[in-house]
Amino acid sequence: MLTPRTLSNGIKQTIRRQVVDMFNDHGRGETPVSRSADALFDAGSVAWRVHGDVGSMMVGGISSLLMQMLHPSVLAGVWDHSNFRADMHGRLRRTARFIAVTTYADRALAEATIARVRSIHDHVRGTLPNGAAYHANDPALLAWVHVTETTSFLNAWIRYGEPAMSAADQDRYFAEMALIGQAMGASPVPTSRSEAQAFIETMRPQLLVDGRTQTVARLIMQSRTASVAVEAPKRLAVQAAVDLLPSWARAMHRLNISPFERPIVRAGTFGVAQTLRWAFK
């Protein structure tokens, strides 16, 4: 007999299955990351709180990639050494999995994952169009990736999960995530929001947009998922990610959210985030 409870549970299961399929490559035997009592962070950490929210993490992840691609050396590493043109969704999924493993998984698995990524970075090197050399394990480039990710994840969580988050907890998040940045070889690694913002400002003179930047940004924003049901929330997350960018980054990308669209995008994204929390509760 169909009851409101069974109907509700059925809807929850359907949503959970769609999200699990989106973030796990079943062809590689991937399953959702289990939370371990021996993770790099404990259950009371700010990282567990921020990274456990699927909706805001989707927005923050897309926004961070748009930020990262503004650095020509980070862009070159993606352009020269990945199959992003054919599998941008796969890149987004791998980034999400790295965050999940290093936040929640058993310490040994998290450390092995970090070591594997660093080993891959050893081979990511080349020459920019202007002739300058780049190397993915350059501490400053790693710091740019780390800071844009952490800042974007935190900003998305504050906007769609915890608008009244204290300044102390925001600083604590950066201090916790410094563990990952340092393990990846990044330097400098901010331990507070003010330090993170200061680092971003110091990097701005190095940022630029060219044809390759526009191509990658377009692929990030237009990547498609296998699920029709997920596609509409994904498009909304892309709009929310653009809205999350600093105004100067939106201007560089020539992207914009009009004053009329902004409240609609934010309300819709908040609704999706709330629905996902309900489904995973």
PDB file of C-alpha atoms in Angstrom:
ATOM      1  CA  MET A   1       0.000   0.000   0.000  1.00  0.00           C
ATOM      2  CA  LEU A   2       1.322   3.390  -1.009  1.00  0.00           C
ATOM      3  CA  THR A   3       1.521   5.732   1.959  1.00  0.00           C
ATOM      4  CA  PRO A   4       3.008   9.217   2.323  1.00  0.00           C
ATOM      5  CA  ARG A   5       5.944   7.615   4.153  1.00  0.00           C
ATOM      6  CA  THR A   6       6.690   5.027   1.464  1.00  0.00           C
ATOM      7  CA  LEU A   7       6.292   7.671  -1.242  1.00  0.00           C
ATOM      8  CA  SER A   8       8.706   9.963   0.623  1.00  0.00           C
ATOM      9  CA  ASN A   9      11.224   7.153   1.073  1.00  0.00           C
ATOM     10  CA  GLY A  10      10.962   6.256  -2.607  1.00  0.00           C
ATOM     11  CA  ILE A  11      11.666   9.827  -3.661  1.00  0.00           C
ATOM     12  CA  LYS A  12      14.621  10.025  -1.274  1.00  0.00           C
ATOM     13  CA  GLN A  13      16.090   6.792  -2.630  1.00  0.00           C
ATOM     14  CA  THR A  14      15.722   7.999  -6.215  1.00  0.00           C
ATOM     15  CA  ILE A  15      17.489  11.288  -5.451  1.00  0.00           C
ATOM     16  CA  ARG A  16      20.273   9.528  -3.559  1.00  0.00           C
ATOM     17  CA  ARG A  17      20.800   7.054  -6.413  1.00  0.00           C
ATOM     18  CA  GLN A  18      21.017   9.863  -8.981  1.00  0.00           C
ATOM     19  CA  VAL A  19      23.589  11.741  -6.895  1.00  0.00           C
ATOM     20  CA  VAL A  20      25.629   8.611  -6.199  1.00  0.00           C
ATOM     21  CA  ASP A  21      25.701   7.814  -9.924  1.00  0.00           C
ATOM     22  CA  MET A  22      26.821  11.355 -10.717  1.00  0.00           C
ATOM     23  CA  PHE A  23      29.762  11.331  -8.295  1.00  0.00           C
ATOM     24  CA  ASN A  24      30.952   7.711  -8.599  1.00  0.00           C
ATOM     25  CA  ASP A  25      32.444   6.046 -11.672  1.00  0.00           C
ATOM     26  CA  HIS A  26      30.856   2.601 -11.556  1.00  0.00           C
ATOM     27  CA  GLY A  27      33.059   1.519 -14.462  1.00  0.00           C
ATOM     28  CA  ARG A  28      36.012   1.844 -12.095  1.00  0.00           C
ATOM     29  CA  GLY A  29      34.168   0.165  -9.275  1.00  0.00           C
ATOM     30  CA  GLU A  30      33.770   3.375  -7.284  1.00  0.00           C
ATOM     31  CA  THR A  31      31.296   3.490  -4.420  1.00  0.00           C
ATOM     32  CA  PRO A  32      30.459   6.342  -2.038  1.00  0.00           C
ATOM     33  CA  VAL A  33      33.272   7.188   0.387  1.00  0.00           C
ATOM     34  CA  SER A  34      32.585   5.815   3.868  1.00  0.00           C
ATOM     35  CA  ARG A  35      33.146   8.021   6.894  1.00  0.00           C
ATOM     36  CA  SER A  36      35.977   6.717   9.054  1.00  0.00           C
ATOM     37  CA  ALA A  37      36.668   7.248  12.747  1.00  0.00           C
ATOM     38  CA  ASP A  38      40.336   7.479  11.729  1.00  0.00           C
ATOM     39  CA  ALA A  39      40.036  10.158   9.031  1.00  0.00           C
ATOM     40  CA  LEU A  40      42.411  13.108   8.675  1.00  0.00           C
ATOM     41  CA  PHE A  41      39.669  15.251  10.257  1.00  0.00           C
ATOM     42  CA  ASP A  42      37.349  14.275  13.077  1.00  0.00           C
ATOM     43  CA  ALA A  43      33.563  14.316  13.036  1.00  0.00           C
ATOM     44  CA  GLY A  44      33.456  17.669  14.841  1.00  0.00           C
ATOM     45  CA  SER A  45      35.636  19.449  12.296  1.00  0.00           C
ATOM     46  CA  VAL A  46      34.420  22.319  10.171  1.00  0.00           C
ATOM     47  CA  ALA A  47      35.664  20.412   7.107  1.00  0.00           C
ATOM     48  CA  TRP A  48      33.189  17.598   7.772  1.00  0.00           C
ATOM     49  CA  ARG A  49      30.391  20.158   8.051  1.00  0.00           C
ATOM     50  CA  VAL A  50      31.269  22.086   4.898  1.00  0.00           C
ATOM     51  CA  HIS A  51      32.190  19.142   2.663  1.00  0.00           C
ATOM     52  CA  GLY A  52      29.168  17.066   3.645  1.00  0.00           C
ATOM     53  CA  ASP A  53      26.694  19.317   1.864  1.00  0.00           C
ATOM     54  CA  VAL A  54      26.234  18.058  -1.701  1.00  0.00           C
ATOM     55  CA  GLY A  55      24.421  21.082  -3.111  1.00  0.00           C
ATOM     56  CA  SER A  56      26.822  23.781  -1.950  1.00  0.00           C
ATOM     57  CA  MET A  57      29.851  21.615  -2.821  1.00  0.00           C
ATOM     58  CA  MET A  58      28.619  21.338  -6.418  1.00  0.00           C
ATOM     59  CA  VAL A  59      28.390  25.119  -6.655  1.00  0.00           C
ATOM     60  CA  GLY A  60      31.742  25.676  -4.957  1.00  0.00           C
ATOM     61  CA  GLY A  61      33.479  23.051  -7.071  1.00  0.00           C
ATOM     62  CA  ILE A  62      32.385  24.580 -10.379  1.00  0.00           C
ATOM     63  CA  SER A  63      33.205  28.085  -9.159  1.00  0.00           C
ATOM     64  CA  SER A  64      36.681  27.008  -8.039  1.00  0.00           C
ATOM     65  CA  LEU A  65      37.465  25.504 -11.449  1.00  0.00           C
ATOM     66  CA  LEU A  66      36.473  28.752 -13.154  1.00  0.00           C
ATOM     67  CA  MET A  67      38.820  30.584 -10.782  1.00  0.00           C
ATOM     68  CA  GLN A  68      41.682  28.132 -11.251  1.00  0.00           C
ATOM     69  CA  MET A  69      41.581  28.324 -15.047  1.00  0.00           C
ATOM     70  CA  LEU A  70      42.387  32.042 -14.887  1.00  0.00           C
ATOM     71  CA  HIS A  71      45.987  31.141 -14.056  1.00  0.00           C
ATOM     72  CA  PRO A  72      47.789  30.359 -17.343  1.00  0.00           C
ATOM     73  CA  SER A  73      50.022  27.654 -15.839  1.00  0.00           C
ATOM     74  CA  VAL A  74      47.126  25.808 -14.196  1.00  0.00           C
ATOM     75  CA  LEU A  75      45.201  26.104 -17.451  1.00  0.00           C
ATOM     76  CA  ALA A  76      48.163  24.742 -19.422  1.00  0.00           C
ATOM     77  CA  GLY A  77      48.415  21.693 -17.187  1.00  0.00           C
ATOM     78  CA  VAL A  78      44.777  20.868 -17.888  1.00  0.00           C
ATOM     79  CA  TRP A  79      45.053  21.726 -21.575  1.00  0.00           C
ATOM     80  CA  ASP A  80      48.214  19.714 -22.248  1.00  0.00           C
ATOM     81  CA  HIS A  81      47.793  16.744 -19.919  1.00  0.00           C
ATOM     82  CA  SER A  82      44.122  15.802 -19.603  1.00  0.00           C
ATOM     83  CA  ASN A  83      41.176  14.645 -21.691  1.00  0.00           C
ATOM     84  CA  PHE A  84      38.955  17.449 -20.420  1.00  0.00           C
ATOM     85  CA  ARG A  85      37.504  18.070 -23.892  1.00  0.00           C
ATOM     86  CA  ALA A  86      35.910  14.614 -23.890  1.00  0.00           C
ATOM     87  CA  ASP A  87      35.329  14.198 -20.154  1.00  0.00           C
ATOM     88  CA  MET A  88      34.883  17.445 -18.248  1.00  0.00           C
ATOM     89  CA  HIS A  89      32.264  15.773 -16.053  1.00  0.00           C
ATOM     90  CA  GLY A  90      34.896  13.166 -15.171  1.00  0.00           C
ATOM     91  CA  ARG A  91      37.273  15.881 -14.041  1.00  0.00           C
ATOM     92  CA  LEU A  92      34.607  17.419 -11.813  1.00  0.00           C
ATOM     93  CA  ARG A  93      33.837  13.973 -10.412  1.00  0.00           C
ATOM     94  CA  ARG A  94      37.501  13.207  -9.668  1.00  0.00           C
ATOM     95  CA  THR A  95      37.886  16.522  -7.854  1.00  0.00           C
ATOM     96  CA  ALA A  96      34.809  15.758  -5.742  1.00  0.00           C
ATOM     97  CA  ARG A  97      36.127  12.303  -4.919  1.00  0.00           C
ATOM     98  CA  PHE A  98      39.532  13.654  -3.878  1.00  0.00           C
ATOM     99  CA  ILE A  99      37.815  16.028  -1.449  1.00  0.00           C
ATOM    100  CA  ALA A 100      35.591  13.260  -0.083  1.00  0.00           C
ATOM    101  CA  VAL A 101      38.469  10.810   0.404  1.00  0.00           C
ATOM    102  CA  THR A 102      40.797  13.311   2.063  1.00  0.00           C
ATOM    103  CA  THR A 103      37.996  14.549   4.331  1.00  0.00           C
ATOM    104  CA  TYR A 104      36.159  11.397   5.369  1.00  0.00           C
ATOM    105  CA  ALA A 105      38.042   8.243   4.390  1.00  0.00           C
ATOM    106  CA  ASP A 106      40.464   6.271   6.521  1.00  0.00           C
ATOM    107  CA  ARG A 107      43.726   8.144   7.063  1.00  0.00           C
ATOM    108  CA  ALA A 108      45.803   5.560   5.189  1.00  0.00           C
ATOM    109  CA  LEU A 109      43.587   5.841   2.081  1.00  0.00           C
ATOM    110  CA  ALA A 110      43.594   9.649   2.246  1.00  0.00           C
ATOM    111  CA  GLU A 111      47.394   9.784   2.472  1.00  0.00           C
ATOM    112  CA  ALA A 112      47.773   7.259  -0.357  1.00  0.00           C
ATOM    113  CA  THR A 113      45.422   9.338  -2.516  1.00  0.00           C
ATOM    114  CA  ILE A 114      47.439  12.495  -1.875  1.00  0.00           C
ATOM    115  CA  ALA A 115      50.672  10.646  -2.726  1.00  0.00           C
ATOM    116  CA  ARG A 116      49.149   9.323  -5.963  1.00  0.00           C
ATOM    117  CA  VAL A 117      48.023  12.795  -7.076  1.00  0.00           C
ATOM    118  CA  ARG A 118      51.444  14.243  -6.287  1.00  0.00           C
ATOM    119  CA  SER A 119      53.030  11.471  -8.351  1.00  0.00           C
ATOM    120  CA  ILE A 120      50.767  12.328 -11.291  1.00  0.00           C
ATOM    121  CA  HIS A 121      51.713  15.994 -10.932  1.00  0.00           C
ATOM    122  CA  ASP A 122      55.388  15.049 -11.241  1.00  0.00           C
ATOM    123  CA  HIS A 123      54.762  14.350 -14.931  1.00  0.00           C
ATOM    124  CA  VAL A 124      52.606  17.414 -15.608  1.00  0.00           C
ATOM    125  CA  ARG A 125      55.031  19.969 -16.984  1.00  0.00           C
ATOM    126  CA  GLY A 126      55.496  21.869 -20.189  1.00  0.00           C
ATOM    127  CA  THR A 127      55.785  25.285 -21.821  1.00  0.00           C
ATOM    128  CA  LEU A 128      53.264  28.117 -21.961  1.00  0.00           C
ATOM    129  CA  PRO A 129      52.443  29.835 -25.278  1.00  0.00           C
ATOM    130  CA  ASN A 130      54.795  32.666 -24.222  1.00  0.00           C
ATOM    131  CA  GLY A 131      57.667  30.219 -23.750  1.00  0.00           C
ATOM    132  CA  ALA A 132      57.665  30.135 -19.943  1.00  0.00           C
ATOM    133  CA  ALA A 133      57.959  26.733 -18.294  1.00  0.00           C
ATOM    134  CA  TYR A 134      55.344  25.345 -15.917  1.00  0.00           C
ATOM    135  CA  HIS A 135      55.239  22.375 -13.532  1.00  0.00           C
ATOM    136  CA  ALA A 136      52.122  21.173 -11.729  1.00  0.00           C
ATOM    137  CA  ASN A 137      54.074  20.555  -8.509  1.00  0.00           C
ATOM    138  CA  ASP A 138      55.149  24.204  -8.343  1.00  0.00           C
ATOM    139  CA  PRO A 139      54.243  25.163  -4.735  1.00  0.00           C
ATOM    140  CA  ALA A 140      52.710  28.490  -5.797  1.00  0.00           C
ATOM    141  CA  LEU A 141      50.459  26.839  -8.404  1.00  0.00           C
ATOM    142  CA  LEU A 142      49.394  24.229  -5.875  1.00  0.00           C
ATOM    143  CA  ALA A 143      48.635  27.051  -3.454  1.00  0.00           C
ATOM    144  CA  TRP A 144      46.461  28.777  -6.076  1.00  0.00           C
ATOM    145  CA  VAL A 145      44.470  25.572  -6.640  1.00  0.00           C
ATOM    146  CA  HIS A 146      44.185  24.926  -2.901  1.00  0.00           C
ATOM    147  CA  VAL A 147      43.101  28.454  -1.985  1.00  0.00           C
ATOM    148  CA  THR A 148      40.576  28.837  -4.797  1.00  0.00           C
ATOM    149  CA  GLU A 149      39.022  25.487  -3.844  1.00  0.00           C
ATOM    150  CA  THR A 150      38.799  26.146  -0.127  1.00  0.00           C
ATOM    151  CA  THR A 151      37.549  29.700  -0.597  1.00  0.00           C
ATOM    152  CA  SER A 152      34.893  28.610  -3.092  1.00  0.00           C
ATOM    153  CA  PHE A 153      33.708  25.664  -0.996  1.00  0.00           C
ATOM    154  CA  LEU A 154      33.436  27.841   2.098  1.00  0.00           C
ATOM    155  CA  ASN A 155      31.684  30.704   0.297  1.00  0.00           C
ATOM    156  CA  ALA A 156      29.147  28.304  -1.211  1.00  0.00           C
ATOM    157  CA  TRP A 157      28.485  26.729   2.199  1.00  0.00           C
ATOM    158  CA  ILE A 158      27.945  30.132   3.791  1.00  0.00           C
ATOM    159  CA  ARG A 159      25.575  31.230   1.030  1.00  0.00           C
ATOM    160  CA  TYR A 160      23.496  28.051   0.805  1.00  0.00           C
ATOM    161  CA  GLY A 161      24.076  26.268   4.090  1.00  0.00           C
ATOM    162  CA  GLU A 162      25.117  28.484   6.992  1.00  0.00           C
ATOM    163  CA  PRO A 163      24.734  32.217   6.328  1.00  0.00           C
ATOM    164  CA  ALA A 164      25.497  33.061   9.967  1.00  0.00           C
ATOM    165  CA  MET A 165      28.711  31.032  10.135  1.00  0.00           C
ATOM    166  CA  SER A 166      31.057  32.660  12.622  1.00  0.00           C
ATOM    167  CA  ALA A 167      34.334  34.261  11.575  1.00  0.00           C
ATOM    168  CA  ALA A 168      36.093  31.921  14.012  1.00  0.00           C
ATOM    169  CA  ASP A 169      34.686  28.840  12.264  1.00  0.00           C
ATOM    170  CA  GLN A 170      35.618  30.274   8.872  1.00  0.00           C
ATOM    171  CA  ASP A 171      39.209  30.704  10.033  1.00  0.00           C
ATOM    172  CA  ARG A 172      39.130  27.250  11.571  1.00  0.00           C
ATOM    173  CA  TYR A 173      38.140  25.803   8.193  1.00  0.00           C
ATOM    174  CA  PHE A 174      41.187  27.315   6.499  1.00  0.00           C
ATOM    175  CA  ALA A 175      43.404  26.139   9.371  1.00  0.00           C
ATOM    176  CA  GLU A 176      42.068  22.591   9.030  1.00  0.00           C
ATOM    177  CA  MET A 177      42.391  22.518   5.257  1.00  0.00           C
ATOM    178  CA  ALA A 178      45.982  23.746   5.513  1.00  0.00           C
ATOM    179  CA  LEU A 179      46.778  20.114   6.362  1.00  0.00           C
ATOM    180  CA  ILE A 180      45.761  19.071   2.849  1.00  0.00           C
ATOM    181  CA  GLY A 181      47.476  22.011   1.167  1.00  0.00           C
ATOM    182  CA  GLN A 182      50.746  21.315   2.946  1.00  0.00           C
ATOM    183  CA  ALA A 183      50.538  17.580   2.211  1.00  0.00           C
ATOM    184  CA  MET A 184      50.093  18.430  -1.479  1.00  0.00           C
ATOM    185  CA  GLY A 185      53.213  20.608  -1.412  1.00  0.00           C
ATOM    186  CA  ALA A 186      51.489  23.977  -1.672  1.00  0.00           C
ATOM    187  CA  SER A 187      53.169  27.116  -0.388  1.00  0.00           C
ATOM    188  CA  PRO A 188      52.136  29.493   1.014  1.00  0.00           C
ATOM    189  CA  VAL A 189      49.157  27.838   2.705  1.00  0.00           C
ATOM    190  CA  PRO A 190      46.746  30.290   4.403  1.00  0.00           C
ATOM    191  CA  THR A 191      45.355  29.367   7.809  1.00  0.00           C
ATOM    192  CA  SER A 192      42.651  32.069   7.950  1.00  0.00           C
ATOM    193  CA  ARG A 193      40.170  33.768   5.644  1.00  0.00           C
ATOM    194  CA  SER A 194      42.128  37.023   5.639  1.00  0.00           C
ATOM    195  CA  GLU A 195      45.320  35.204   4.634  1.00  0.00           C
ATOM    196  CA  ALA A 196      43.472  33.377   1.857  1.00  0.00           C
ATOM    197  CA  GLN A 197      42.042  36.614   0.491  1.00  0.00           C
ATOM    198  CA  ALA A 198      45.444  38.305   0.669  1.00  0.00           C
ATOM    199  CA  PHE A 199      47.008  35.440  -1.292  1.00  0.00           C
ATOM    200  CA  ILE A 200      44.346  35.679  -4.015  1.00  0.00           C
ATOM    201  CA  GLU A 201      45.041  39.407  -4.342  1.00  0.00           C
ATOM    202  CA  THR A 202      48.780  38.778  -4.756  1.00  0.00           C
ATOM    203  CA  MET A 203      48.056  36.299  -7.571  1.00  0.00           C
ATOM    204  CA  ARG A 204      45.696  38.514  -9.562  1.00  0.00           C
ATOM    205  CA  PRO A 205      48.445  40.174 -11.672  1.00  0.00           C
ATOM    206  CA  GLN A 206      49.357  36.701 -13.009  1.00  0.00           C
ATOM    207  CA  LEU A 207      45.827  35.897 -14.175  1.00  0.00           C
ATOM    208  CA  LEU A 208      44.579  36.267 -17.725  1.00  0.00           C
ATOM    209  CA  VAL A 209      41.912  35.142 -20.171  1.00  0.00           C
ATOM    210  CA  ASP A 210      42.665  33.965 -23.698  1.00  0.00           C
ATOM    211  CA  GLY A 211      41.063  31.651 -26.223  1.00  0.00           C
ATOM    212  CA  ARG A 212      42.062  28.557 -24.286  1.00  0.00           C
ATOM    213  CA  THR A 213      40.606  29.940 -21.064  1.00  0.00           C
ATOM    214  CA  GLN A 214      37.320  30.609 -22.828  1.00  0.00           C
ATOM    215  CA  THR A 215      37.261  27.092 -24.286  1.00  0.00           C
ATOM    216  CA  VAL A 216      37.812  25.431 -20.908  1.00  0.00           C
ATOM    217  CA  ALA A 217      35.304  27.702 -19.162  1.00  0.00           C
ATOM    218  CA  ARG A 218      32.718  26.892 -21.814  1.00  0.00           C
ATOM    219  CA  LEU A 219      33.295  23.160 -21.342  1.00  0.00           C
ATOM    220  CA  ILE A 220      33.036  23.502 -17.559  1.00  0.00           C
ATOM    221  CA  MET A 221      29.724  25.296 -17.893  1.00  0.00           C
ATOM    222  CA  GLN A 222      28.295  23.132 -20.665  1.00  0.00           C
ATOM    223  CA  SER A 223      29.415  19.672 -19.506  1.00  0.00           C
ATOM    224  CA  ARG A 224      26.572  17.187 -19.532  1.00  0.00           C
ATOM    225  CA  THR A 225      25.728  14.387 -17.110  1.00  0.00           C
ATOM    226  CA  ALA A 226      24.329  11.010 -18.102  1.00  0.00           C
ATOM    227  CA  SER A 227      21.140  11.627 -16.126  1.00  0.00           C
ATOM    228  CA  VAL A 228      18.364  13.776 -17.547  1.00  0.00           C
ATOM    229  CA  ALA A 229      16.979  14.229 -14.019  1.00  0.00           C
ATOM    230  CA  VAL A 230      20.271  15.718 -12.796  1.00  0.00           C
ATOM    231  CA  GLU A 231      20.727  18.049 -15.753  1.00  0.00           C
ATOM    232  CA  ALA A 232      18.415  20.863 -14.584  1.00  0.00           C
ATOM    233  CA  PRO A 233      19.954  21.100 -11.067  1.00  0.00           C
ATOM    234  CA  LYS A 234      23.410  20.955 -12.674  1.00  0.00           C
ATOM    235  CA  ARG A 235      22.607  23.930 -14.940  1.00  0.00           C
ATOM    236  CA  LEU A 236      21.313  25.830 -11.919  1.00  0.00           C
ATOM    237  CA  ALA A 237      24.534  24.994 -10.037  1.00  0.00           C
ATOM    238  CA  VAL A 238      26.556  26.440 -12.926  1.00  0.00           C
ATOM    239  CA  GLN A 239      24.636  29.717 -12.735  1.00  0.00           C
ATOM    240  CA  ALA A 240      25.083  29.769  -8.955  1.00  0.00           C
ATOM    241  CA  ALA A 241      28.815  29.118  -9.433  1.00  0.00           C
ATOM    242  CA  VAL A 242      29.136  32.133 -11.718  1.00  0.00           C
ATOM    243  CA  ASP A 243      27.204  34.201  -9.180  1.00  0.00           C
ATOM    244  CA  LEU A 244      29.633  33.018  -6.463  1.00  0.00           C
ATOM    245  CA  LEU A 245      32.704  34.292  -8.323  1.00  0.00           C
ATOM    246  CA  PRO A 246      34.292  37.580  -7.228  1.00  0.00           C
ATOM    247  CA  SER A 247      33.092  40.397  -9.473  1.00  0.00           C
ATOM    248  CA  TRP A 248      36.566  40.818 -10.993  1.00  0.00           C
ATOM    249  CA  ALA A 249      36.681  37.103 -11.931  1.00  0.00           C
ATOM    250  CA  ARG A 250      33.249  37.299 -13.568  1.00  0.00           C
ATOM    251  CA  ALA A 251      34.449  40.327 -15.517  1.00  0.00           C
ATOM    252  CA  MET A 252      37.560  38.472 -16.694  1.00  0.00           C
ATOM    253  CA  HIS A 253      35.444  35.549 -17.896  1.00  0.00           C
ATOM    254  CA  ARG A 254      32.894  37.964 -19.382  1.00  0.00           C
ATOM    255  CA  LEU A 255      30.180  36.197 -17.430  1.00  0.00           C
ATOM    256  CA  ASN A 256      27.345  37.887 -15.640  1.00  0.00           C
ATOM    257  CA  ILE A 257      24.248  37.268 -13.570  1.00  0.00           C
ATOM    258  CA  SER A 258      21.773  40.123 -13.959  1.00  0.00           C
ATOM    259  CA  PRO A 259      20.115  41.711 -10.910  1.00  0.00           C
ATOM    260  CA  PHE A 260      16.866  40.096 -12.067  1.00  0.00           C
ATOM    261  CA  GLU A 261      18.385  36.600 -12.395  1.00  0.00           C
ATOM    262  CA  ARG A 262      20.379  36.628  -9.164  1.00  0.00           C
ATOM    263  CA  PRO A 263      17.510  36.172  -6.665  1.00  0.00           C
ATOM    264  CA  ILE A 264      15.964  33.457  -8.854  1.00  0.00           C
ATOM    265  CA  VAL A 265      19.269  31.576  -9.123  1.00  0.00           C
ATOM    266  CA  ARG A 266      19.931  31.846  -5.398  1.00  0.00           C
ATOM    267  CA  ALA A 267      16.431  30.805  -4.393  1.00  0.00           C
ATOM    268  CA  GLY A 268      16.435  27.881  -6.808  1.00  0.00           C
ATOM    269  CA  THR A 269      19.865  26.704  -5.676  1.00  0.00           C
ATOM    270  CA  PHE A 270      18.850  26.979  -2.033  1.00  0.00           C
ATOM    271  CA  GLY A 271      15.803  24.858  -2.820  1.00  0.00           C
ATOM    272  CA  VAL A 272      17.922  22.189  -4.514  1.00  0.00           C
ATOM    273  CA  ALA A 273      20.385  22.201  -1.601  1.00  0.00           C
ATOM    274  CA  GLN A 274      17.537  21.784   0.891  1.00  0.00           C
ATOM    275  CA  THR A 275      16.073  18.930  -1.143  1.00  0.00           C
ATOM    276  CA  LEU A 276      19.411  17.121  -1.194  1.00  0.00           C
ATOM    277  CA  ARG A 277      19.792  17.533   2.560  1.00  0.00           C
ATOM    278  CA  TRP A 278      16.325  16.075   3.009  1.00  0.00           C
ATOM    279  CA  ALA A 279      17.123  13.132   0.738  1.00  0.00           C
ATOM    280  CA  PHE A 280      20.393  12.287   2.497  1.00  0.00           C
ATOM    281  CA  LYS A 281      19.179  12.892   6.038  1.00  0.00           C
TER     282      LYS A 281
END
